[in-house]
Short mmCIF file of C-alpha atoms and ligand atoms in Angstrom, two decimals:
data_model
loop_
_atom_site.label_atom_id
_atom_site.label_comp_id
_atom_site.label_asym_id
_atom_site.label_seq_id
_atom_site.Cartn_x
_atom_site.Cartn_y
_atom_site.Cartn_z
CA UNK A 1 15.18 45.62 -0.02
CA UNK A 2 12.65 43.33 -2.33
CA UNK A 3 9.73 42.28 -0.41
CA UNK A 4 8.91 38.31 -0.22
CA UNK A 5 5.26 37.41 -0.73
CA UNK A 6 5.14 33.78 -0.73
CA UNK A 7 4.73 32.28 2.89
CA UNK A 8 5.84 28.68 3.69
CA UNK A 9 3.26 25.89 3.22
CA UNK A 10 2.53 23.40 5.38
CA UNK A 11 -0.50 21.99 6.94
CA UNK A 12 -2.32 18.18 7.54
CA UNK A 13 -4.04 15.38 4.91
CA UNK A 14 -6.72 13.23 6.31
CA UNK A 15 -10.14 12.71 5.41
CA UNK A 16 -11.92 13.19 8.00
CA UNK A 17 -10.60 16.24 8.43
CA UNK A 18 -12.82 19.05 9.11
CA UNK A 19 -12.48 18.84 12.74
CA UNK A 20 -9.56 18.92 13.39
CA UNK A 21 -7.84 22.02 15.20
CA UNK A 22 -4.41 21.83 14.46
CA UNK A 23 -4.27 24.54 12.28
CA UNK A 24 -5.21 26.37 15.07
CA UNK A 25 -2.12 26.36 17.43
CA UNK A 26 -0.07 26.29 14.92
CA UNK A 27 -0.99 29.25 13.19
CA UNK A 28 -1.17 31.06 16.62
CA UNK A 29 2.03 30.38 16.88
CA UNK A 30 3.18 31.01 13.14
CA UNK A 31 1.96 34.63 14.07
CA UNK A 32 3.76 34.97 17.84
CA UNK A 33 6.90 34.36 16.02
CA UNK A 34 5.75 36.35 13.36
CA UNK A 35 6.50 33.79 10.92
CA UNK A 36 5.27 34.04 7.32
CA UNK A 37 3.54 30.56 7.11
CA UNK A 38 0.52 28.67 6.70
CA UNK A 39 -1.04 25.83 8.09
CA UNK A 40 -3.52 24.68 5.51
CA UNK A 41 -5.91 21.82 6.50
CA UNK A 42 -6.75 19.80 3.56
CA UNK A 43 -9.05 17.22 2.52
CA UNK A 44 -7.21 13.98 1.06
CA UNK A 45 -9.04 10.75 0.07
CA UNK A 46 -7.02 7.82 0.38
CA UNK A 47 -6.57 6.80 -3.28
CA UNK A 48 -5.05 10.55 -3.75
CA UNK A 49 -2.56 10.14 -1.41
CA UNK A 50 0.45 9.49 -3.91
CA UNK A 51 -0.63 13.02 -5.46
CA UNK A 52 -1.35 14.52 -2.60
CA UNK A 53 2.62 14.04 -1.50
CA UNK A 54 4.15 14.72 -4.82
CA UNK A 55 2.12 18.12 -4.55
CA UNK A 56 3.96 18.71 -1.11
CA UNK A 57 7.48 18.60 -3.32
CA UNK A 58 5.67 20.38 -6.06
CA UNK A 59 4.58 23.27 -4.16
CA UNK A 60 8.09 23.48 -2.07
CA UNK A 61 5.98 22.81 1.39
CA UNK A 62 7.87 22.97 4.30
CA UNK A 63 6.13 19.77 5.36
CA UNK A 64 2.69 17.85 6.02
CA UNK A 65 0.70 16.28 9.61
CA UNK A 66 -0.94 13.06 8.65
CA UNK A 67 -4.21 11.67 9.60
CA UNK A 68 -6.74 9.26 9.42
CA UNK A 69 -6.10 7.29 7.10
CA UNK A 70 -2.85 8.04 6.03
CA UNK A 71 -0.23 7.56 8.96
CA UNK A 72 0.33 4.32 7.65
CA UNK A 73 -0.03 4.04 3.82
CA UNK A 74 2.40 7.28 3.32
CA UNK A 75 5.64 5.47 3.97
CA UNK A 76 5.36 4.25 0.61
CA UNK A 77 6.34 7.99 -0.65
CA UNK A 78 9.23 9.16 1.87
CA UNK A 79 12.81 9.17 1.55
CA UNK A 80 13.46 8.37 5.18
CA UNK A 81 11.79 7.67 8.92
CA UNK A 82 12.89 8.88 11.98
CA UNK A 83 14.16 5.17 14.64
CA UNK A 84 10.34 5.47 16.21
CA UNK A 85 8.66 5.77 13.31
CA UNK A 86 10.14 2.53 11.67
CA UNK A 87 10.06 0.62 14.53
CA UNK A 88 5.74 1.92 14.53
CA UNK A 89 5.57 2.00 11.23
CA UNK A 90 3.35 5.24 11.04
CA UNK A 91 4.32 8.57 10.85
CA UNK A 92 1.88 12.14 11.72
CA UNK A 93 4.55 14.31 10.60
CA UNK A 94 6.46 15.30 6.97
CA UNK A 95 9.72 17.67 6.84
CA UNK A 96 10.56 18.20 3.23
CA UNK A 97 14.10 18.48 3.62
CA UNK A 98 14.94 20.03 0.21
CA UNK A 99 13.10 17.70 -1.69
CA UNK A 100 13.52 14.87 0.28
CA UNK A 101 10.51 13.74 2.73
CA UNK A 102 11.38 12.34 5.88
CA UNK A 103 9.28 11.01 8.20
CA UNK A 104 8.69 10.90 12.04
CA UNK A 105 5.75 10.19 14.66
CA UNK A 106 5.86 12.70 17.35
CA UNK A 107 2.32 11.37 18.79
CA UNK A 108 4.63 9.56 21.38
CA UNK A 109 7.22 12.01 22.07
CA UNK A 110 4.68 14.69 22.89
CA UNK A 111 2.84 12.42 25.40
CA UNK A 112 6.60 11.67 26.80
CA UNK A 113 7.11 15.41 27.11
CA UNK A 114 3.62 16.20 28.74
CA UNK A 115 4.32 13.82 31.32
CA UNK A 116 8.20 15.37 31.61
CA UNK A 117 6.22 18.96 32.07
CA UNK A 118 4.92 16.90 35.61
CA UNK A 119 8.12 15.79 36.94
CA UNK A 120 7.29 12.13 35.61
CA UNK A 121 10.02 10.17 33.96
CA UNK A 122 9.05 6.69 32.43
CA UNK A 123 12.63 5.19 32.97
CA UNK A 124 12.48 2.08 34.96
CA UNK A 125 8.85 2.21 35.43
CA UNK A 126 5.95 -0.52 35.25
CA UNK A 127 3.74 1.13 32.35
CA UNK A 128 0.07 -0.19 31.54
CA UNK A 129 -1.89 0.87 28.31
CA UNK A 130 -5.33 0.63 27.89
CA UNK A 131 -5.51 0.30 24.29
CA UNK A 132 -3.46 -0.49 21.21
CA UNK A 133 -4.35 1.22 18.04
CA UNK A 134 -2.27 4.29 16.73
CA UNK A 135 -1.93 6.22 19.39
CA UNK A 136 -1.46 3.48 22.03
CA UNK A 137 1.36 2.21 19.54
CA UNK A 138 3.10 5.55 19.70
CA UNK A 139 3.43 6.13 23.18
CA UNK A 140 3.92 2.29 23.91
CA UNK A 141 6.98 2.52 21.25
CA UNK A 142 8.18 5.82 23.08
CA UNK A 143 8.11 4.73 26.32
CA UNK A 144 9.66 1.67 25.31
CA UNK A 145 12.71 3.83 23.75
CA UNK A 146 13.38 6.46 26.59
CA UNK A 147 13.99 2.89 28.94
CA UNK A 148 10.34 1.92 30.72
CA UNK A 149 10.99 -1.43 32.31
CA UNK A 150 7.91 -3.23 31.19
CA UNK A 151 4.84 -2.24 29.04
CA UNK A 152 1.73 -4.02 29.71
CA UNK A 153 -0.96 -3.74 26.52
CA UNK A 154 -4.41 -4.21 27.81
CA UNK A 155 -6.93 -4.12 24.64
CA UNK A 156 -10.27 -5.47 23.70
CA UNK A 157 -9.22 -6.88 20.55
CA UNK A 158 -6.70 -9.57 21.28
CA UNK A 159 -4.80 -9.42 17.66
CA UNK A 160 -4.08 -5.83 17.69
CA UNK A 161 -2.95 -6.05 21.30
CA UNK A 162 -0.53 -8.76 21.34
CA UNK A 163 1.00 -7.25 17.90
CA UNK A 164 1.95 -4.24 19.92
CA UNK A 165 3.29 -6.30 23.08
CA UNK A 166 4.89 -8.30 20.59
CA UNK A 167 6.62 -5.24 18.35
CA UNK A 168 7.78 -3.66 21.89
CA UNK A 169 9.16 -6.80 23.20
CA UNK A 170 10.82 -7.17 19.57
CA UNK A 171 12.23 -4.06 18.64
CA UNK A 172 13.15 -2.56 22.05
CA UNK A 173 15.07 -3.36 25.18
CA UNK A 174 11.94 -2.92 27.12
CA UNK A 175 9.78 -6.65 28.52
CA UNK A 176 6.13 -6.33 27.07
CA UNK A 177 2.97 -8.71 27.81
CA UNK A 178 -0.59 -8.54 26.32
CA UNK A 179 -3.60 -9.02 29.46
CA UNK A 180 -6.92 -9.94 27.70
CA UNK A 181 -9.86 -6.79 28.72
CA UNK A 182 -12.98 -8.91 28.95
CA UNK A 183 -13.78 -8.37 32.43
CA UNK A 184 -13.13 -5.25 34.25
CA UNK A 185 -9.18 -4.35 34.17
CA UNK A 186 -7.65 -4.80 37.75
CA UNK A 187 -4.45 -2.61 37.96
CA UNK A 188 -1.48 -4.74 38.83
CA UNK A 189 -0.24 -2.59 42.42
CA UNK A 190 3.41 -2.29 41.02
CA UNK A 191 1.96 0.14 38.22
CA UNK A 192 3.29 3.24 37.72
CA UNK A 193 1.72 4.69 35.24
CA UNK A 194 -1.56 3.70 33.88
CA UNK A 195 -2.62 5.20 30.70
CA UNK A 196 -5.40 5.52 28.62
CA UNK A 197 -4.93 5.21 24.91
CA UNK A 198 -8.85 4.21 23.83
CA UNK A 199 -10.93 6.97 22.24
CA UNK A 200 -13.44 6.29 25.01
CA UNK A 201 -14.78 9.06 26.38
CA UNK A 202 -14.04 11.65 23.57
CA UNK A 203 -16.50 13.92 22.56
CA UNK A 204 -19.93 12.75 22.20
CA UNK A 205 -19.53 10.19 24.92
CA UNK A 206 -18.03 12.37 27.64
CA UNK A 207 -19.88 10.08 30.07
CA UNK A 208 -17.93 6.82 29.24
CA UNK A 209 -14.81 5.65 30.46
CA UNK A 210 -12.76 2.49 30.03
CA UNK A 211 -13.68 -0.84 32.22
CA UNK A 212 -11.32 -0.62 35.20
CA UNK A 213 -11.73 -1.65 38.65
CA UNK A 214 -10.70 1.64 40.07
CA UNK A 215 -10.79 0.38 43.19
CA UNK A 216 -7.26 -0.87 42.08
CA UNK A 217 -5.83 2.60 41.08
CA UNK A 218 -3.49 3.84 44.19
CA UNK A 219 -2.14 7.47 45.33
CA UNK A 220 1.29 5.86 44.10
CA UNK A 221 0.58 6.09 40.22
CA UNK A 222 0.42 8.27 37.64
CA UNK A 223 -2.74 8.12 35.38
CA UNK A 224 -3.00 10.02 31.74
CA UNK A 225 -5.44 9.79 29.23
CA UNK A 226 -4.76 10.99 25.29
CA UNK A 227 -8.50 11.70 25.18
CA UNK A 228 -8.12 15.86 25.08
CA UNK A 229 -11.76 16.58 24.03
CA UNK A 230 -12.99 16.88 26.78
CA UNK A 231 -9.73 16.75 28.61
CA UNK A 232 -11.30 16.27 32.14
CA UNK A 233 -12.16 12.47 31.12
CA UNK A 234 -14.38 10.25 33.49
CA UNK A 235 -11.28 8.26 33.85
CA UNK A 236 -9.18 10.78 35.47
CA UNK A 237 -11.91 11.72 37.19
CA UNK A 238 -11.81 7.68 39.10
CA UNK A 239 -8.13 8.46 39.41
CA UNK A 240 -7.61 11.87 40.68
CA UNK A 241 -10.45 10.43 43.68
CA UNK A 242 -7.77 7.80 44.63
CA UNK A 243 -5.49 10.57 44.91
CA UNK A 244 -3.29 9.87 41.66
CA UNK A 245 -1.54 12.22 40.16
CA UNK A 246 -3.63 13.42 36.82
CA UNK A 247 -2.26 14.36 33.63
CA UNK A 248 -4.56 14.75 30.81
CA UNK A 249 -4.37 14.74 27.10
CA UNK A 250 -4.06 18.37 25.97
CA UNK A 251 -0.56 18.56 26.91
CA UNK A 252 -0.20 15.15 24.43
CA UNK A 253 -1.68 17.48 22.18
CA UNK A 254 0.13 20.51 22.57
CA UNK A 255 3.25 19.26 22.94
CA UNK A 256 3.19 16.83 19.22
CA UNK A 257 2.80 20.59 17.57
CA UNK A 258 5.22 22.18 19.14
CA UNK A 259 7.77 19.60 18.15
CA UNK A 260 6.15 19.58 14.75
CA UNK A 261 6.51 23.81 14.14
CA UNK A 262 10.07 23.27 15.78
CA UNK A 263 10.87 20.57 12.79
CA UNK A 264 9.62 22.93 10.01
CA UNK A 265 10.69 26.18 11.57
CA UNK A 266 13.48 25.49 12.93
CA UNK A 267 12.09 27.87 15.52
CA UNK A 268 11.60 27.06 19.50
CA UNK A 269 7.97 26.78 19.88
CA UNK A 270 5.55 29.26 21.54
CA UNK A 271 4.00 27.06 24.06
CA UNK A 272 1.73 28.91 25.76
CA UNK A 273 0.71 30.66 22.95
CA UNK A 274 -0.22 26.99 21.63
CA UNK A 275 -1.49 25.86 24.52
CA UNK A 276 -4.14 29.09 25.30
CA UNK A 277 -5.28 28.61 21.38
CA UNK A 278 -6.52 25.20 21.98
CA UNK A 279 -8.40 26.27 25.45
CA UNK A 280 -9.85 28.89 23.83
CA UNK A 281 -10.72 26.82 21.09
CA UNK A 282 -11.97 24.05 23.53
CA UNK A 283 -14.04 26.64 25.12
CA UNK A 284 -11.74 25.62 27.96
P1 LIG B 301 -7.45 3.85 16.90
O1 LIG B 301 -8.75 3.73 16.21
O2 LIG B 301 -6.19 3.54 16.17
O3 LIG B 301 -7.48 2.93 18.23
C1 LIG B 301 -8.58 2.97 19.11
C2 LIG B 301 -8.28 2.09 20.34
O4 LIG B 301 -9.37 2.25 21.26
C3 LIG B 301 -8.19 0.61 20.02
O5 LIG B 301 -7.27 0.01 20.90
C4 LIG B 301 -9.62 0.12 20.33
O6 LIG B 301 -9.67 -1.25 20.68
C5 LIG B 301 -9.92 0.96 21.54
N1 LIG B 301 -11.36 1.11 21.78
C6 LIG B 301 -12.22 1.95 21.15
N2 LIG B 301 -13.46 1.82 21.65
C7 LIG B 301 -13.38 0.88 22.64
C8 LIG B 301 -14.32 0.30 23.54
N3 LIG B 301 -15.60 0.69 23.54
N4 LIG B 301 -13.88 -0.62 24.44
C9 LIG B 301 -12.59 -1.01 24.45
N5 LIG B 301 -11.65 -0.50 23.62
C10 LIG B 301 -12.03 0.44 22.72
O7 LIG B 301 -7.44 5.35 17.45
P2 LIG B 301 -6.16 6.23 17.85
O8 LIG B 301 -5.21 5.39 18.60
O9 LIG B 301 -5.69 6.99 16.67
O10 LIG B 301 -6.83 7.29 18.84
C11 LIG B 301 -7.24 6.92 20.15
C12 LIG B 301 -7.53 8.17 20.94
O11 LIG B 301 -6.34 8.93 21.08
C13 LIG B 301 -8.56 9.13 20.29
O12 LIG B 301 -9.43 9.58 21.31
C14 LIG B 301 -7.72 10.26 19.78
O13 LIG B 301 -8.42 11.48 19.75
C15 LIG B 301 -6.63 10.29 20.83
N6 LIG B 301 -5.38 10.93 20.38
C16 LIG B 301 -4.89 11.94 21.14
C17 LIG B 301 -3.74 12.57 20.78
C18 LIG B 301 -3.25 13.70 21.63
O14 LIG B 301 -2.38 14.42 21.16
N7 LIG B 301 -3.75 13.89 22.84
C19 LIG B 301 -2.96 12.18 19.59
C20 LIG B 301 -3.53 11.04 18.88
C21 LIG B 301 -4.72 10.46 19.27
P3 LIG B 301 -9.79 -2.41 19.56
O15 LIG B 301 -8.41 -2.65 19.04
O16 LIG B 301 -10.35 -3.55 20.31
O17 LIG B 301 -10.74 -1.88 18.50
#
């Protein structure tokens, strides 16, 4: 039998990039499925974008993560988008289906997952966001899509938030309202799940969390933060004291890559395989 040398390419664009430890699951998990491929984490300014793609048809890659600050500019160079990632209009995740690139956001659908892992489902529910840049958009979107009832955005810049309670309210069958955050954020009893979609309290500034009264956060909801570095935020801290139930951002995490090898593999993912790489990592 003649051997095959070439492993299957894929891997992430961003710039910065050096950081992040993507390549790290995933290639754990390339290796429990004893799959020949690599995860290559590459440095991409944004004026080389356009090349940057045409070498992921050039070199036959199986596909490509995107990050800052691509997610948004690369739609110019697919073929297609997944529903959520036209009605976002970013994308984290390339499959090069035989030339073809299409394109799909699985930020939101991994958070949707990590909170299925609890027992939590969405549908029906009164969902708050704390936030409304990328990531907020994502899981606002998906939340949206698998039937939340309403979706309040609660962000510091007004603009950006009422664009996102605005695109919800727009493109899905969910209701969606923008509250102003210039005094501290009193959760609305009905609330079922309260999220945090800021990037405060990541790594340096582990001793931050967002303005909330958390005097107003009950035993009845479920509070998650995407912040997975450290995942033990301040802010689920204040909630798991008033008895919430806690579910934190490495499971967000996690879960994005294992739908992301399953796209390019075609392969079930190796979750706990992922999921001990990143502790371990994470000196966790
Ligand atoms: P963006 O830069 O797109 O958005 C940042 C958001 O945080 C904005 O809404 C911004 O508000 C808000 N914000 C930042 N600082 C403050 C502050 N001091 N006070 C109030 N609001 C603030 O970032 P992303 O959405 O891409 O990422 C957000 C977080 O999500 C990061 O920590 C990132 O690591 C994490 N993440 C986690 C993932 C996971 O898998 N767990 C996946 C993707 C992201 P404003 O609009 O006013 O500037």
């Amino acid at each position: 039998m003649s051997k095959n040398y070439r492993a299957e390419l894929v891997g992430a664009f961003g710039n910065p990039i050096d950081e992040n430890p993507t390549g790290v699951m995933e290639e754990a998990a390339f290796a429990a499925k004893g799959l020949n491929f690599r995860y290559l984490t590459v440095k991409v300014d944004k004026e080389d974008l356009e090349a940057a793609m045409n070498g992921v048809k050039a070199f036959q890659m199986k596909g490509i993560n995107l990050t800052i600050p691509h997610k948004v500019r690369v739609l110019e160079y697919l073929d297609e988008l997944s529903e959520a990632a036209r009605i976002i209009g970013a994308v984290n995740m390339v499959v090069n289906k035989d030339g073809k690139l299409w394109g799909e956001n699985t930020d939101g659908k991994g958070f949707l997952i990590s909170l299925k892992n609890e027992d939590v489902s969405v549908d029906g529910k009164n969902v708050v966001i704390l936030g409304a840049g990328g990531a907020a958009k994502a899981i606002g979107v998906e939340c949206a899509l698998a039937g939340a009832k309403k979706i309040t955005v609660v962000n510091r810049s007004r603009e950006r938030g009422q664009d996102l309670a605005h695109l919800i309210a727009e493109k899905t069958s969910a209701d969606s309202q923008y509250v102003s955050w210039d005094a501290s954020y009193r959760v609305e009893p009905n609330t079922d799940i309260l999220i945090n979609a800021t990037s405060i309290g990541l790594y340096p500034d582990v001793d931050k969390k967002p303005d909330v009264d958390y005097n107003t956060i009950t035993p009845s909801m479920v509070v998650s933060d995407v912040v997975f570095n450290d995942p033990n935020t301040l802010f689920l801290q204040e909630a798991a004291k008033r008895g919430s139930h806690t579910v934190n951002g490495l499971g967000m995490l996690v879960n994005q890559g294992a739908l992301n090898f399953t796209l390019w593999t075609g392969t079930e993912a190796p979750l706990d395989v992922m999921t001990d790489a990143l502790k371990k990592e994470f000196g966790l």
